[in-house]
PDB file of C-alpha atoms and ligand atoms in Angstrom:
ATOM      1  CA  MET A   1       0.002   0.002  -0.003  1.00 93.00           C
ATOM      2  CA  ARG A   2       1.292   3.548  -0.850  1.00 96.00           C
ATOM      3  CA  LYS A   3       0.936   5.659   2.258  1.00 98.00           C
ATOM      4  CA  LEU A   4      -0.652   9.098   2.036  1.00 98.00           C
ATOM      5  CA  ALA A   5       0.337  12.493   3.359  1.00 98.00           C
ATOM      6  CA  ALA A   6      -2.711  14.749   2.982  1.00 98.00           C
ATOM      7  CA  GLY A   7      -2.731  18.472   3.721  1.00 98.00           C
ATOM      8  CA  ASN A   8      -5.885  20.360   4.652  1.00 98.00           C
ATOM      9  CA  TRP A   9      -5.312  24.093   4.242  1.00 98.00           C
ATOM     10  CA  LYS A  10      -8.774  24.884   5.707  1.00 98.00           C
ATOM     11  CA  MET A  11      -9.658  28.609   5.219  1.00 98.00           C
ATOM     12  CA  ASN A  12      -6.049  29.610   4.630  1.00 98.00           C
ATOM     13  CA  GLY A  13      -4.270  30.575   1.452  1.00 97.00           C
ATOM     14  CA  VAL A  14      -4.284  33.152  -1.323  1.00 97.00           C
ATOM     15  CA  GLU A  15      -2.327  33.504  -4.575  1.00 96.00           C
ATOM     16  CA  ASN A  16       0.982  33.985  -2.697  1.00 96.00           C
ATOM     17  CA  SER A  17       0.544  30.629  -0.963  1.00 96.00           C
ATOM     18  CA  LEU A  18       1.048  28.804  -4.251  1.00 96.00           C
ATOM     19  CA  ALA A  19       4.766  29.361  -3.804  1.00 96.00           C
ATOM     20  CA  GLU A  20       4.610  26.687  -1.086  1.00 96.00           C
ATOM     21  CA  ILE A  21       3.624  24.151  -3.745  1.00 95.00           C
ATOM     22  CA  ASP A  22       6.601  25.109  -5.894  1.00 96.00           C
ATOM     23  CA  ALA A  23       8.858  24.604  -2.871  1.00 97.00           C
ATOM     24  CA  LEU A  24       7.254  21.265  -2.004  1.00 96.00           C
ATOM     25  CA  ILE A  25       7.633  19.951  -5.532  1.00 96.00           C
ATOM     26  CA  ALA A  26      11.232  21.117  -5.655  1.00 96.00           C
ATOM     27  CA  ALA A  27      12.044  19.409  -2.355  1.00 95.00           C
ATOM     28  CA  HIS A  28      10.111  16.188  -3.097  1.00 95.00           C
ATOM     29  CA  PRO A  29      10.054  15.699  -6.877  1.00 94.00           C
ATOM     30  CA  ALA A  30       9.423  11.936  -6.585  1.00 96.00           C
ATOM     31  CA  PRO A  31       8.057  11.262  -3.098  1.00 96.00           C
ATOM     32  CA  GLY A  32       8.010   7.731  -1.766  1.00 97.00           C
ATOM     33  CA  CYS A  33       4.402   8.178  -0.671  1.00 98.00           C
ATOM     34  CA  ASP A  34       1.271   9.756  -2.109  1.00 98.00           C
ATOM     35  CA  VAL A  35       0.898  13.481  -1.430  1.00 98.00           C
ATOM     36  CA  LEU A  36      -2.389  15.375  -1.481  1.00 98.00           C
ATOM     37  CA  ILE A  37      -3.113  19.057  -0.869  1.00 98.00           C
ATOM     38  CA  CYS A  38      -6.681  20.293  -0.273  1.00 98.00           C
ATOM     39  CA  PRO A  39      -6.618  24.090  -0.527  1.00 98.00           C
ATOM     40  CA  PRO A  40      -9.653  26.366  -0.196  1.00 98.00           C
ATOM     41  CA  ALA A  41     -11.983  26.089  -3.190  1.00 98.00           C
ATOM     42  CA  THR A  42     -10.858  29.459  -4.530  1.00 98.00           C
ATOM     43  CA  LEU A  43      -7.319  28.117  -5.019  1.00 98.00           C
ATOM     44  CA  LEU A  44      -8.078  24.588  -6.209  1.00 98.00           C
ATOM     45  CA  SER A  45      -7.907  25.270  -9.941  1.00 98.00           C
ATOM     46  CA  ARG A  46      -4.733  27.369  -9.688  1.00 98.00           C
ATOM     47  CA  LEU A  47      -3.067  24.888  -7.337  1.00 97.00           C
ATOM     48  CA  SER A  48      -4.019  21.962  -9.592  1.00 98.00           C
ATOM     49  CA  ASP A  49      -2.463  23.767 -12.572  1.00 97.00           C
ATOM     50  CA  ARG A  50       0.650  24.515 -10.572  1.00 96.00           C
ATOM     51  CA  ALA A  51       0.959  20.881  -9.423  1.00 96.00           C
ATOM     52  CA  SER A  52       0.190  19.454 -12.850  1.00 95.00           C
ATOM     53  CA  GLY A  53       2.912  17.072 -13.974  1.00 94.00           C
ATOM     54  CA  SER A  54       4.158  16.660 -10.411  1.00 96.00           C
ATOM     55  CA  ALA A  55       3.422  13.852  -7.929  1.00 96.00           C
ATOM     56  CA  ILE A  56       1.112  16.080  -5.903  1.00 97.00           C
ATOM     57  CA  ALA A  57      -2.640  15.400  -6.077  1.00 98.00           C
ATOM     58  CA  THR A  58      -5.184  18.033  -5.163  1.00 98.00           C
ATOM     59  CA  GLY A  59      -8.662  17.973  -3.703  1.00 98.00           C
ATOM     60  CA  GLY A  60     -11.528  19.812  -2.100  1.00 98.00           C
ATOM     61  CA  GLN A  61     -12.424  20.209   1.577  1.00 98.00           C
ATOM     62  CA  ASP A  62     -16.134  19.485   1.168  1.00 98.00           C
ATOM     63  CA  CYS A  63     -18.757  19.045  -1.531  1.00 98.00           C
ATOM     64  CA  HIS A  64     -22.525  19.192  -1.799  1.00 98.00           C
ATOM     65  CA  GLN A  65     -24.413  15.911  -1.986  1.00 98.00           C
ATOM     66  CA  ASN A  66     -26.214  16.980  -5.163  1.00 98.00           C
ATOM     67  CA  ALA A  67     -24.616  17.254  -8.582  1.00 98.00           C
ATOM     68  CA  SER A  68     -25.935  20.762  -9.317  1.00 97.00           C
ATOM     69  CA  GLY A  69     -28.773  23.102  -8.486  1.00 97.00           C
ATOM     70  CA  ALA A  70     -29.931  25.978  -6.292  1.00 98.00           C
ATOM     71  CA  HIS A  71     -27.440  25.682  -3.444  1.00 98.00           C
ATOM     72  CA  THR A  72     -25.862  29.109  -3.019  1.00 98.00           C
ATOM     73  CA  GLY A  73     -22.292  29.008  -1.832  1.00 97.00           C
ATOM     74  CA  ASP A  74     -21.861  25.246  -2.234  1.00 98.00           C
ATOM     75  CA  ILE A  75     -19.716  23.386  -4.723  1.00 98.00           C
ATOM     76  CA  SER A  76     -20.343  19.952  -6.228  1.00 98.00           C
ATOM     77  CA  ALA A  77     -18.010  16.997  -6.471  1.00 98.00           C
ATOM     78  CA  GLY A  78     -18.044  17.417 -10.252  1.00 98.00           C
ATOM     79  CA  MET A  79     -16.804  20.976  -9.860  1.00 98.00           C
ATOM     80  CA  ILE A  80     -13.874  19.746  -7.755  1.00 98.00           C
ATOM     81  CA  ALA A  81     -13.023  17.227 -10.464  1.00 98.00           C
ATOM     82  CA  ASP A  82     -13.378  19.955 -13.113  1.00 98.00           C
ATOM     83  CA  ALA A  83     -10.925  22.123 -11.124  1.00 98.00           C
ATOM     84  CA  GLY A  84      -8.375  19.321 -11.258  1.00 98.00           C
ATOM     85  CA  GLY A  85      -9.063  17.699  -7.892  1.00 98.00           C
ATOM     86  CA  SER A  86      -8.955  13.934  -7.407  1.00 98.00           C
ATOM     87  CA  HIS A  87     -10.011  13.777  -3.726  1.00 98.00           C
ATOM     88  CA  VAL A  88     -12.439  15.479  -1.366  1.00 98.00           C
ATOM     89  CA  ILE A  89     -12.330  15.637   2.438  1.00 98.00           C
ATOM     90  CA  LEU A  90     -15.764  14.859   3.878  1.00 98.00           C
ATOM     91  CA  GLY A  91     -17.157  14.948   7.388  1.00 98.00           C
ATOM     92  CA  HIS A  92     -14.257  16.911   8.874  1.00 98.00           C
ATOM     93  CA  SER A  93     -15.066  17.640  12.518  1.00 97.00           C
ATOM     94  CA  GLU A  94     -15.093  21.356  11.767  1.00 97.00           C
ATOM     95  CA  ARG A  95     -17.876  20.790   9.233  1.00 98.00           C
ATOM     96  CA  ARG A  96     -19.713  18.418  11.559  1.00 97.00           C
ATOM     97  CA  ALA A  97     -19.519  21.090  14.316  1.00 96.00           C
ATOM     98  CA  ASP A  98     -19.876  24.336  12.306  1.00 96.00           C
ATOM     99  CA  HIS A  99     -22.457  23.097   9.815  1.00 97.00           C
ATOM    100  CA  GLY A 100     -24.206  20.340  11.759  1.00 96.00           C
ATOM    101  CA  GLU A 101     -23.196  17.660   9.276  1.00 98.00           C
ATOM    102  CA  SER A 102     -24.604  14.239  10.216  1.00 98.00           C
ATOM    103  CA  ASP A 103     -23.261  10.814   9.338  1.00 98.00           C
ATOM    104  CA  ALA A 104     -26.118  10.451   6.844  1.00 98.00           C
ATOM    105  CA  LEU A 105     -25.125  13.667   5.084  1.00 98.00           C
ATOM    106  CA  VAL A 106     -21.459  12.635   4.956  1.00 98.00           C
ATOM    107  CA  ASN A 107     -22.591   9.317   3.505  1.00 98.00           C
ATOM    108  CA  ALA A 108     -24.592  11.100   0.773  1.00 98.00           C
ATOM    109  CA  LYS A 109     -21.658  13.400   0.021  1.00 98.00           C
ATOM    110  CA  SER A 110     -19.345  10.383  -0.256  1.00 98.00           C
ATOM    111  CA  LEU A 111     -21.653   8.832  -2.859  1.00 98.00           C
ATOM    112  CA  ALA A 112     -21.638  12.119  -4.765  1.00 98.00           C
ATOM    113  CA  ALA A 113     -17.837  12.168  -4.640  1.00 98.00           C
ATOM    114  CA  TRP A 114     -17.619   8.623  -6.032  1.00 98.00           C
ATOM    115  CA  THR A 115     -20.072   9.450  -8.815  1.00 98.00           C
ATOM    116  CA  ALA A 116     -17.801  12.323  -9.864  1.00 98.00           C
ATOM    117  CA  GLY A 117     -14.788   9.988  -9.829  1.00 98.00           C
ATOM    118  CA  LEU A 118     -13.285  11.464  -6.672  1.00 98.00           C
ATOM    119  CA  THR A 119     -11.761   9.568  -3.748  1.00 98.00           C
ATOM    120  CA  ALA A 120     -13.588  10.419  -0.511  1.00 98.00           C
ATOM    121  CA  VAL A 121     -11.401  11.172   2.522  1.00 99.00           C
ATOM    122  CA  ILE A 122     -13.989  10.459   5.225  1.00 98.00           C
ATOM    123  CA  CYS A 123     -13.215  11.872   8.679  1.00 98.00           C
ATOM    124  CA  VAL A 124     -14.246  10.391  12.022  1.00 98.00           C
ATOM    125  CA  GLY A 125     -13.236  11.174  15.592  1.00 98.00           C
ATOM    126  CA  GLU A 126     -14.394  11.625  19.147  1.00 98.00           C
ATOM    127  CA  THR A 127     -14.647  14.742  21.283  1.00 97.00           C
ATOM    128  CA  LEU A 128     -12.703  15.062  24.541  1.00 96.00           C
ATOM    129  CA  ALA A 129     -15.875  14.449  26.565  1.00 97.00           C
ATOM    130  CA  GLU A 130     -16.531  11.276  24.605  1.00 97.00           C
ATOM    131  CA  ARG A 131     -12.959  10.035  25.140  1.00 97.00           C
ATOM    132  CA  GLU A 132     -13.112  10.784  28.852  1.00 96.00           C
ATOM    133  CA  ALA A 133     -16.406   8.897  29.049  1.00 98.00           C
ATOM    134  CA  GLY A 134     -14.719   5.848  27.522  1.00 97.00           C
ATOM    135  CA  GLN A 135     -16.841   6.077  24.370  1.00 98.00           C
ATOM    136  CA  THR A 136     -14.115   6.535  21.737  1.00 98.00           C
ATOM    137  CA  ILE A 137     -14.422   3.155  20.048  1.00 98.00           C
ATOM    138  CA  ALA A 138     -18.237   3.269  20.059  1.00 98.00           C
ATOM    139  CA  ILE A 139     -18.383   6.812  18.712  1.00 98.00           C
ATOM    140  CA  VAL A 140     -15.816   6.242  15.953  1.00 98.00           C
ATOM    141  CA  GLY A 141     -17.436   2.904  15.066  1.00 98.00           C
ATOM    142  CA  GLY A 142     -20.825   4.542  14.780  1.00 98.00           C
ATOM    143  CA  GLN A 143     -19.508   7.367  12.597  1.00 98.00           C
ATOM    144  CA  LEU A 144     -17.790   4.851  10.379  1.00 98.00           C
ATOM    145  CA  ALA A 145     -20.926   2.758   9.984  1.00 98.00           C
ATOM    146  CA  GLY A 146     -23.046   5.808   9.197  1.00 98.00           C
ATOM    147  CA  SER A 147     -20.666   7.898   7.123  1.00 98.00           C
ATOM    148  CA  VAL A 148     -19.061   5.296   4.851  1.00 98.00           C
ATOM    149  CA  PRO A 149     -21.463   4.103   2.120  1.00 98.00           C
ATOM    150  CA  ASP A 150     -21.797   0.543   0.921  1.00 98.00           C
ATOM    151  CA  GLY A 151     -19.339   0.075  -1.927  1.00 97.00           C
ATOM    152  CA  ALA A 152     -16.259   1.565  -0.270  1.00 98.00           C
ATOM    153  CA  THR A 153     -13.021   0.292  -1.777  1.00 98.00           C
ATOM    154  CA  SER A 154      -9.318   0.945  -1.375  1.00 98.00           C
ATOM    155  CA  ALA A 155      -9.534   3.040  -4.553  1.00 98.00           C
ATOM    156  CA  ASN A 156     -12.505   5.260  -3.742  1.00 98.00           C
ATOM    157  CA  THR A 157     -12.122   5.774   0.017  1.00 98.00           C
ATOM    158  CA  VAL A 158      -9.605   6.926   2.584  1.00 98.00           C
ATOM    159  CA  ILE A 159     -10.489   7.107   6.290  1.00 98.00           C
ATOM    160  CA  ALA A 160      -9.073   9.812   8.551  1.00 98.00           C
ATOM    161  CA  TYR A 161      -9.221   9.236  12.286  1.00 98.00           C
ATOM    162  CA  GLU A 162      -9.026  12.680  13.855  1.00 98.00           C
ATOM    163  CA  PRO A 163      -9.739  13.061  17.574  1.00 98.00           C
ATOM    164  CA  VAL A 164     -11.542  16.412  17.738  1.00 97.00           C
ATOM    165  CA  TRP A 165      -9.575  17.451  20.822  1.00 97.00           C
ATOM    166  CA  ALA A 166      -6.263  16.877  19.031  1.00 96.00           C
ATOM    167  CA  ILE A 167      -7.023  19.090  16.014  1.00 95.00           C
ATOM    168  CA  GLY A 168      -5.034  22.314  16.111  1.00 93.00           C
ATOM    169  CA  THR A 169      -4.376  21.974  19.851  1.00 95.00           C
ATOM    170  CA  GLY A 170      -0.889  20.479  19.987  1.00 93.00           C
ATOM    171  CA  LYS A 171      -2.353  17.562  21.988  1.00 94.00           C
ATOM    172  CA  VAL A 172      -1.913  14.084  20.592  1.00 95.00           C
ATOM    173  CA  PRO A 173      -3.276  10.739  21.907  1.00 96.00           C
ATOM    174  CA  THR A 174      -0.703   8.227  23.118  1.00 97.00           C
ATOM    175  CA  LEU A 175       0.621   5.861  20.464  1.00 98.00           C
ATOM    176  CA  GLU A 176      -1.306   3.082  22.184  1.00 98.00           C
ATOM    177  CA  GLU A 177      -4.515   5.078  21.964  1.00 98.00           C
ATOM    178  CA  ILE A 178      -3.948   5.808  18.271  1.00 98.00           C
ATOM    179  CA  GLY A 179      -3.147   2.160  17.615  1.00 98.00           C
ATOM    180  CA  ALA A 180      -6.255   0.906  19.395  1.00 98.00           C
ATOM    181  CA  VAL A 181      -8.550   3.099  17.278  1.00 98.00           C
ATOM    182  CA  HIS A 182      -6.803   2.349  14.010  1.00 98.00           C
ATOM    183  CA  ASP A 183      -6.895  -1.413  14.699  1.00 98.00           C
ATOM    184  CA  ASP A 184     -10.612  -1.169  15.445  1.00 98.00           C
ATOM    185  CA  ILE A 185     -11.256   0.830  12.261  1.00 98.00           C
ATOM    186  CA  ARG A 186      -9.333  -1.748  10.195  1.00 98.00           C
ATOM    187  CA  ALA A 187     -11.312  -4.589  11.747  1.00 98.00           C
ATOM    188  CA  ARG A 188     -14.636  -2.873  11.049  1.00 98.00           C
ATOM    189  CA  LEU A 189     -13.643  -2.105   7.462  1.00 98.00           C
ATOM    190  CA  THR A 190     -12.554  -5.655   6.680  1.00 98.00           C
ATOM    191  CA  ALA A 191     -15.627  -7.114   8.412  1.00 98.00           C
ATOM    192  CA  ARG A 192     -17.864  -4.965   6.218  1.00 98.00           C
ATOM    193  CA  PHE A 193     -15.956  -4.701   2.925  1.00 98.00           C
ATOM    194  CA  GLY A 194     -13.774  -7.837   2.895  1.00 97.00           C
ATOM    195  CA  GLU A 195     -10.151  -8.372   1.970  1.00 97.00           C
ATOM    196  CA  ASP A 196      -9.862  -5.244  -0.219  1.00 97.00           C
ATOM    197  CA  ALA A 197     -10.379  -3.128   2.904  1.00 98.00           C
ATOM    198  CA  ASN A 198      -6.900  -4.054   4.028  1.00 98.00           C
ATOM    199  CA  GLY A 199      -5.854  -1.569   1.335  1.00 98.00           C
ATOM    200  CA  ILE A 200      -8.061   1.321   2.505  1.00 98.00           C
ATOM    201  CA  ARG A 201      -5.685   3.940   3.878  1.00 98.00           C
ATOM    202  CA  ILE A 202      -6.431   4.920   7.482  1.00 98.00           C
ATOM    203  CA  LEU A 203      -4.858   8.304   8.212  1.00 98.00           C
ATOM    204  CA  TYR A 204      -4.225   9.772  11.631  1.00 98.00           C
ATOM    205  CA  GLY A 205      -4.995  13.493  11.988  1.00 98.00           C
ATOM    206  CA  GLY A 206      -4.532  15.892  14.905  1.00 97.00           C
ATOM    207  CA  SER A 207      -1.462  18.038  15.582  1.00 96.00           C
ATOM    208  CA  VAL A 208       0.885  15.978  13.392  1.00 98.00           C
ATOM    209  CA  LYS A 209       4.231  17.792  13.038  1.00 97.00           C
ATOM    210  CA  PRO A 210       7.646  16.869  11.681  1.00 97.00           C
ATOM    211  CA  SER A 211       8.757  16.223  15.274  1.00 97.00           C
ATOM    212  CA  ASN A 212       6.120  13.624  16.102  1.00 97.00           C
ATOM    213  CA  ALA A 213       5.341  12.179  12.663  1.00 98.00           C
ATOM    214  CA  ALA A 214       7.846   9.293  12.676  1.00 98.00           C
ATOM    215  CA  GLU A 215       6.587   7.756  15.929  1.00 98.00           C
ATOM    216  CA  ILE A 216       2.970   8.065  14.812  1.00 98.00           C
ATOM    217  CA  PHE A 217       3.726   6.492  11.416  1.00 98.00           C
ATOM    218  CA  ALA A 218       5.383   3.536  13.194  1.00 98.00           C
ATOM    219  CA  VAL A 219       2.012   2.586  14.715  1.00 98.00           C
ATOM    220  CA  PRO A 220       0.431  -0.394  12.879  1.00 98.00           C
ATOM    221  CA  ASN A 221      -2.561   0.504  10.668  1.00 98.00           C
ATOM    222  CA  VAL A 222      -1.492   4.155  10.513  1.00 98.00           C
ATOM    223  CA  ASP A 223      -1.183   4.603   6.767  1.00 98.00           C
ATOM    224  CA  GLY A 224      -0.413   8.300   6.679  1.00 98.00           C
ATOM    225  CA  ALA A 225      -1.683  11.570   8.050  1.00 98.00           C
ATOM    226  CA  LEU A 226      -4.252  14.281   7.472  1.00 98.00           C
ATOM    227  CA  VAL A 227      -2.426  17.452   8.416  1.00 98.00           C
ATOM    228  CA  GLY A 228      -3.846  20.926   9.038  1.00 98.00           C
ATOM    229  CA  GLY A 229      -1.527  23.604  10.366  1.00 97.00           C
ATOM    230  CA  ALA A 230       1.718  21.870   9.433  1.00 98.00           C
ATOM    231  CA  SER A 231       0.631  21.484   5.802  1.00 98.00           C
ATOM    232  CA  LEU A 232       0.673  25.225   5.177  1.00 98.00           C
ATOM    233  CA  LYS A 233       4.454  25.523   4.959  1.00 97.00           C
ATOM    234  CA  ALA A 234       6.425  23.375   2.518  1.00 97.00           C
ATOM    235  CA  ALA A 235       9.247  22.925   5.042  1.00 97.00           C
ATOM    236  CA  ASP A 236       6.917  21.493   7.720  1.00 98.00           C
ATOM    237  CA  PHE A 237       4.870  19.353   5.373  1.00 98.00           C
ATOM    238  CA  GLY A 238       8.055  18.186   3.701  1.00 98.00           C
ATOM    239  CA  GLY A 239       9.295  16.956   7.081  1.00 98.00           C
ATOM    240  CA  ILE A 240       6.129  14.907   7.489  1.00 98.00           C
ATOM    241  CA  ILE A 241       6.456  13.504   3.971  1.00 98.00           C
ATOM    242  CA  ALA A 242      10.066  12.547   4.750  1.00 97.00           C
ATOM    243  CA  ALA A 243       8.938  10.732   7.899  1.00 98.00           C
ATOM    244  CA  LEU A 244       6.239   8.872   5.959  1.00 98.00           C
ATOM    245  CA  GLU A 245       8.754   7.827   3.312  1.00 96.00           C
ATOM    246  CA  GLN A 246      10.839   6.194   6.001  1.00 94.00           C
ATOM    247  CA  ALA A 247       7.891   4.411   7.670  1.00 93.00           C
TER     248      ALA A 247
HETATM  249  C1  PEP B   1      -7.099  18.772  10.459  1.00 64.55           C
HETATM  250  O1  PEP B   1      -7.648  19.836  10.338  1.00 64.55           O
HETATM  251  O2  PEP B   1      -7.513  17.821   9.790  1.00 64.55           O
HETATM  252  C2  PEP B   1      -5.970  18.683  11.349  1.00 64.55           C
HETATM  253  C3  PEP B   1      -5.554  17.495  11.676  1.00 64.55           C
HETATM  254  O3  PEP B   1      -5.428  19.857  11.823  1.00 64.55           O
HETATM  255  P1  PEP B   1      -4.059  20.034  12.647  1.00 64.55           P
HETATM  256  O4  PEP B   1      -3.013  19.208  11.943  1.00 64.55           O
HETATM  257  O5  PEP B   1      -3.750  21.491  12.596  1.00 64.55           O
HETATM  258  O6  PEP B   1      -4.279  19.530  14.040  1.00 64.55           O
END
């Protein structure tokens, strides 16, 4: 399995930020892992053009569940593909919290992504209160069951386990805690989708940095990372890519 370093720029980035892509390509012209950058929608087309011919894939941070129509402010999966994207992040905890996205909606968006030929990067993860209540495995398992549609394959789906309390906080679960959740996700995926699900990448996300990436990537069933803050600068993201290449 090729591991995956995925960057989520969130609501950060303007024209000047494209220089980071040039620097990333220059530093990692032939990375030993897959590399994905999901910029804000306004930059996707420009970034895709800039990364064209390189090993860097691009994607969106969300899409609407419908293919087109009267949905002011939204973008469709087909529009992401049209702008050069190959992936779309779905069900990120910030969208679940800020926009009330349910598992059912994430499921519908994932189907829309597949229909447009995109790979869905489906995010799951518990809040701090849920972890402290000992509910992590149940919460993540429930999100997985509800958010991932029937028909998921290693080609059309990536799972990102992102504890909500670890995103942008500098806090990271212990390696044992990460391993326990990733093992459980793998077991649920193979039970539901069969042998092919051993090839579905399960990313860890939440305060991954160059300094902690290697130890996280050494955990079994951690097949890469979804990275927020540290994906904005080529030097930081490059350090994470380097760690993944060694894993
Ligand atoms: C994320 O937004 O998916 C994320 C993991 O953010 P950060 O790396 O900044 O914690």
